[in-house]
XYZ file of C-alpha atoms in Angstrom:
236
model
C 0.000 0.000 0.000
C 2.850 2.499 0.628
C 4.253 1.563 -2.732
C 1.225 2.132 -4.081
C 0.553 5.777 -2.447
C 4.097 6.884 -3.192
C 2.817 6.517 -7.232
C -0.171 7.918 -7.023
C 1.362 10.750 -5.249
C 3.792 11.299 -8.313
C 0.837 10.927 -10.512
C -1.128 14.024 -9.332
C 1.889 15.762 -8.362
C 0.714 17.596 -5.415
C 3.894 16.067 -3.730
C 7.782 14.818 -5.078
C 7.469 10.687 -4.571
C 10.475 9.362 -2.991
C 12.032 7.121 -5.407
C 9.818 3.624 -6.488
C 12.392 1.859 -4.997
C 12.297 3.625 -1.554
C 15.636 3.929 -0.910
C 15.909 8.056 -0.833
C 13.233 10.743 -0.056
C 12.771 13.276 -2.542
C 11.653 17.150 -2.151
C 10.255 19.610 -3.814
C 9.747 23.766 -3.390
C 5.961 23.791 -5.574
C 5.485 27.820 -5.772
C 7.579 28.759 -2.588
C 6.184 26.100 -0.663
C 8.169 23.380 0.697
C 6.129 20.035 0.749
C 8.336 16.704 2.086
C 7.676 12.886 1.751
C 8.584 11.028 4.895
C 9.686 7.408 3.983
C 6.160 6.163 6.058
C 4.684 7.589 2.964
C 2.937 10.372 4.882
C 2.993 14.307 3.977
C 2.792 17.720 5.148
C 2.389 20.586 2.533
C 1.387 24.238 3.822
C -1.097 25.354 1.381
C -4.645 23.042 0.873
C -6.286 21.492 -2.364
C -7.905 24.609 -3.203
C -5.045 27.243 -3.436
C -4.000 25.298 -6.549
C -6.115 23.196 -9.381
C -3.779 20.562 -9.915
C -3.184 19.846 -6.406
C -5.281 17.468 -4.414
C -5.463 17.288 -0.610
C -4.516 14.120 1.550
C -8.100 12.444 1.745
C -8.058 12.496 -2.045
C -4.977 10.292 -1.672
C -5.585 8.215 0.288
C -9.402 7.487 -1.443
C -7.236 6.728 -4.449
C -4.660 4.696 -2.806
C -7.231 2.282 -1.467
C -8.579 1.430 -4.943
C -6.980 -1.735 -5.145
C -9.884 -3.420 -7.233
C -8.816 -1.604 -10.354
C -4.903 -1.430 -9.812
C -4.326 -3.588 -11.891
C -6.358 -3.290 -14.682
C -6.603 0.411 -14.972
C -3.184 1.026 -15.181
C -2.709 3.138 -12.145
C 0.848 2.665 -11.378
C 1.858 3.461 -14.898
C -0.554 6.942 -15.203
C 2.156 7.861 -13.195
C 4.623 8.816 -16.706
C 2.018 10.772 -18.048
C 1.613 13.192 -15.267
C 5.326 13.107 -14.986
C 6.017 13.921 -18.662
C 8.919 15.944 -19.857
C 9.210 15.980 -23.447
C 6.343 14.185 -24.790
C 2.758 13.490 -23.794
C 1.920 10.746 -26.140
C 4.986 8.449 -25.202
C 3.806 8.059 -21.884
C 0.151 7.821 -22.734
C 0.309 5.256 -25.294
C 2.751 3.401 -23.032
C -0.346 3.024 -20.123
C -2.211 2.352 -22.995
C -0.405 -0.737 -23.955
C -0.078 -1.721 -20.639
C -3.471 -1.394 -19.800
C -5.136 -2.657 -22.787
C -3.084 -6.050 -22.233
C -4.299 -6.784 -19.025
C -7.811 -8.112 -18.171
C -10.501 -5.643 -17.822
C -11.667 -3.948 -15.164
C -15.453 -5.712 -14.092
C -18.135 -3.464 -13.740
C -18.553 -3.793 -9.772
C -14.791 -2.870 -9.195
C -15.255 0.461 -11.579
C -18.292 1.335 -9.744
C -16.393 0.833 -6.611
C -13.541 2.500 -7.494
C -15.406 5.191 -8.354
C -17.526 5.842 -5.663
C -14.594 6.056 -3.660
C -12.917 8.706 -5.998
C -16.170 10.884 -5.570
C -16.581 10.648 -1.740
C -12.992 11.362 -0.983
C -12.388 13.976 -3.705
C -15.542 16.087 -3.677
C -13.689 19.436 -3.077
C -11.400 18.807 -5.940
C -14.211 17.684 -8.414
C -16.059 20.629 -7.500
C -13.555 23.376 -7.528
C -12.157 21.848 -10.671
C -9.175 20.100 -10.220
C -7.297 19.493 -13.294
C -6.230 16.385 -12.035
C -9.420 14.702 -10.491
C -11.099 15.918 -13.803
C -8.749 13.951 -15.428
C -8.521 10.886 -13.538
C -12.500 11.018 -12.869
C -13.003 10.582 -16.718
C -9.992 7.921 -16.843
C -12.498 5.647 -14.566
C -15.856 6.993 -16.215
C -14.630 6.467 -20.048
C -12.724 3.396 -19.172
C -15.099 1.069 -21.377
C -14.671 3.669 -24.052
C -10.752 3.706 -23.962
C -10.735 -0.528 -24.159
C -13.225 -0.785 -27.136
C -11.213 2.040 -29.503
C -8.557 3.421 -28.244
C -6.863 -0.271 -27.257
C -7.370 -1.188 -30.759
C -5.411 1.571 -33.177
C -2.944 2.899 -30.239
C 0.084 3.857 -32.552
C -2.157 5.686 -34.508
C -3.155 8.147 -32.106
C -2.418 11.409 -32.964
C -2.294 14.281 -29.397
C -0.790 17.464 -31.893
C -4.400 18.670 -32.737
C -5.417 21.994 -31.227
C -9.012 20.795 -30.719
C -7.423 18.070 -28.003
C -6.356 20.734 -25.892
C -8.414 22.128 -22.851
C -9.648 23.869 -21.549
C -13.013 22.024 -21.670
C -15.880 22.794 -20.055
C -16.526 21.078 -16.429
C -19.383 17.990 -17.671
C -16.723 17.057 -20.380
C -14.805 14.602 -18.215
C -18.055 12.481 -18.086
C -18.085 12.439 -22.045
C -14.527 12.311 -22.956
C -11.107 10.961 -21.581
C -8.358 13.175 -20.409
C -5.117 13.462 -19.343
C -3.222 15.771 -17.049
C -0.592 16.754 -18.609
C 2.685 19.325 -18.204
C 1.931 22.159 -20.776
C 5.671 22.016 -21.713
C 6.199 18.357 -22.529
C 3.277 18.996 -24.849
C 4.176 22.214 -26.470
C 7.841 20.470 -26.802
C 6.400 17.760 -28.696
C 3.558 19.222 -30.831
C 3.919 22.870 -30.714
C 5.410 23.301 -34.271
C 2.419 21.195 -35.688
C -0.195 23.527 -33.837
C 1.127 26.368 -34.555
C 1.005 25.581 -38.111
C -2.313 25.675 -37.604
C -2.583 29.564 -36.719
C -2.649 28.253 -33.115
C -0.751 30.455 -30.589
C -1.278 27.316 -27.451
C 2.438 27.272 -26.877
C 4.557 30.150 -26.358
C 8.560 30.212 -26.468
C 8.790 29.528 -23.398
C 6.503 26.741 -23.157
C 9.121 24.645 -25.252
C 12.190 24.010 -22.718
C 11.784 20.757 -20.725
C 11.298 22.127 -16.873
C 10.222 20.464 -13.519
C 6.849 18.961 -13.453
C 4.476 21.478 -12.485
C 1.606 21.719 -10.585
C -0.348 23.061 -12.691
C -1.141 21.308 -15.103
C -3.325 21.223 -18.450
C -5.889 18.985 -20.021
C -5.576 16.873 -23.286
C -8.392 14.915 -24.631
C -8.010 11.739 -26.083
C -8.240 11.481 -29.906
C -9.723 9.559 -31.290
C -8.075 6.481 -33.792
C -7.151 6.938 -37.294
C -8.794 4.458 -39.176
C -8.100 3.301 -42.841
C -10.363 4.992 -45.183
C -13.264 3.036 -46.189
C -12.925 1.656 -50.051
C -16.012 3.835 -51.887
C -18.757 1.855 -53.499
C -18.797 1.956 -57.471
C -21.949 2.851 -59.136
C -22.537 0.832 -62.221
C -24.356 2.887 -65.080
C-alpha cells in the first residue's frame, strides 16, 4: 500500500514521490512552498487542495490509494509517466495504454467501486475543478470507451491537434477521456504542428523541458485513425 501511495502521489503531483524503490526521499519547493515525503509515505504541505487546481489534498490520496480493485487493470501505477512527462505526452500515454489494454478488464462492480470512492474522498477537488481529479474522474468513467477504440489503433493516435487541448468545459470529463498533462512536454512535442495551424497554445517559453508542475493542463483523447473506407462503385 505504501508503494502504491508513493505513485499515485507522483501521478497528481501535489507532492515529489520518494524514489519507487524507496531507498531516498525526494523534495520539492511547488510555488515557494516546501512540501516533504517522509519514507512512512505520509505528507505535510502548507497550502490546501484549493489554493492550486492541480493539487489534491490528503483524503483524495488516500481514497485513491485504497482502490486496489482496479490497480491492476486500470493502469494506475503506470498513469504515473504521463503526469510526470517531460518531453512528450503521447509516449507516456500510449505506453499506459499498452499496458493497460493487455491486461484483463476492469469488471463493472470494481469500476463502480472505485469510483464511488474517488467521488466521496475527492468532492472538493471535483467541484472546484481540479485538473487532475477531472482527469482521472473521466480515466475511470470512459474506461469502457478507452478498451473498445482506443486499445485497438494505439500507434495511430495522434495528441498534436489543437481541438485536443483544454480547456473544456466542467461535464466534459463524463463524455470524454483526459489526461493531465505538463503544458511544456506537450508544447515540446507538438507545438510546431499547432502552430502551423494559426494556433498560438504554446509560447517560447513553453518549449524548454522544466520540472513537473503543478499546474497542469488537459488533453483529450483522440480519437483512432482508421483506414479509409474503399467507396462503393456505381454501375451505369
Amino acid at each position: 500500500m505504501a508503494f502504491f501511495r508513493d505513485l499515485m502521489s507522483a501521478l497528481v503531483v501535489s507532492i515529489l514521490v520518494r524514489t519507487v524503490i524507496g531507498e531516498t526521499t525526494n523534495t520539492l519547493d511547488v510555488n515557494q512552498q516546501k512540501v516533504s515525503v517522509t519514507k512512512e509515505g505520509g505528507s505535510a504541505a502548507s497550502s490546501s487542495s484549493a489554493d492550486n487546481s492541480g493539487e489534491l489534498s490528503a483524503t483524495c490520496h488516500n481514497a485513491i490509494a485504497t482502490m486496489v480493485e482496479v490497480r491492476a487493470c486500470a493502469g494506475l501505477a503506470d498513469m504515473v509517466q504521463i503526469r510526470m512527462a517531460t518531453e512528450s505526452v503521447s509516449t507516456p500515454i500510449k505506453a499506459w495504454l499498452t499496458s493497460m489494454c493487455k491486461v484483463a478488464a476492469c469488471s463493472p462492480a470494481s469500476l463502480q467501486s472505485a469510483t464511488e470512492k474517488f467521488l466521496a474522498g475527492c468532492a472538493t477537488e471535483i467541484s472546484s475543478g481540479s485538473t487532475d481529479a477531472e482527469a482521472f474522474y473521466s480515466l475511470l468513467t470512459n474506461y469502457k470507451t478507452i478498451r473498445a477504440g482506443a486499445c485497438l489503433n494505439i500507434e495511430k493516435l495522434d495528441f498534436c491537434v489543437s481541438a485536443l487541448v483544454g480547456p473544456f468545459k466542467k461535464c466534459d470529463g463524463r463524455k470524454r477521456t483526459l489526461f493531465s498533462v505538463p503544458k511544456a512536454a506537450y508544447c515540446i512535442e507538438c507545438g510546431a504542428k499547432i502552430h502551423s495551424n494559426n494556433t498560438t497554445f504554446c509560447e517560447k517559453g513553453d518549449l524548454t523541458a522544466s520540472p513537473v508542475p503543478i499546474n497542469p493542463i488537459l488533453v483529450a483523447l483522440p480519437a483512432p485513425k482508421e483506414a479509409p473506407k474503399p467507396q462503393s462503385v456505381k454501375r451505369s
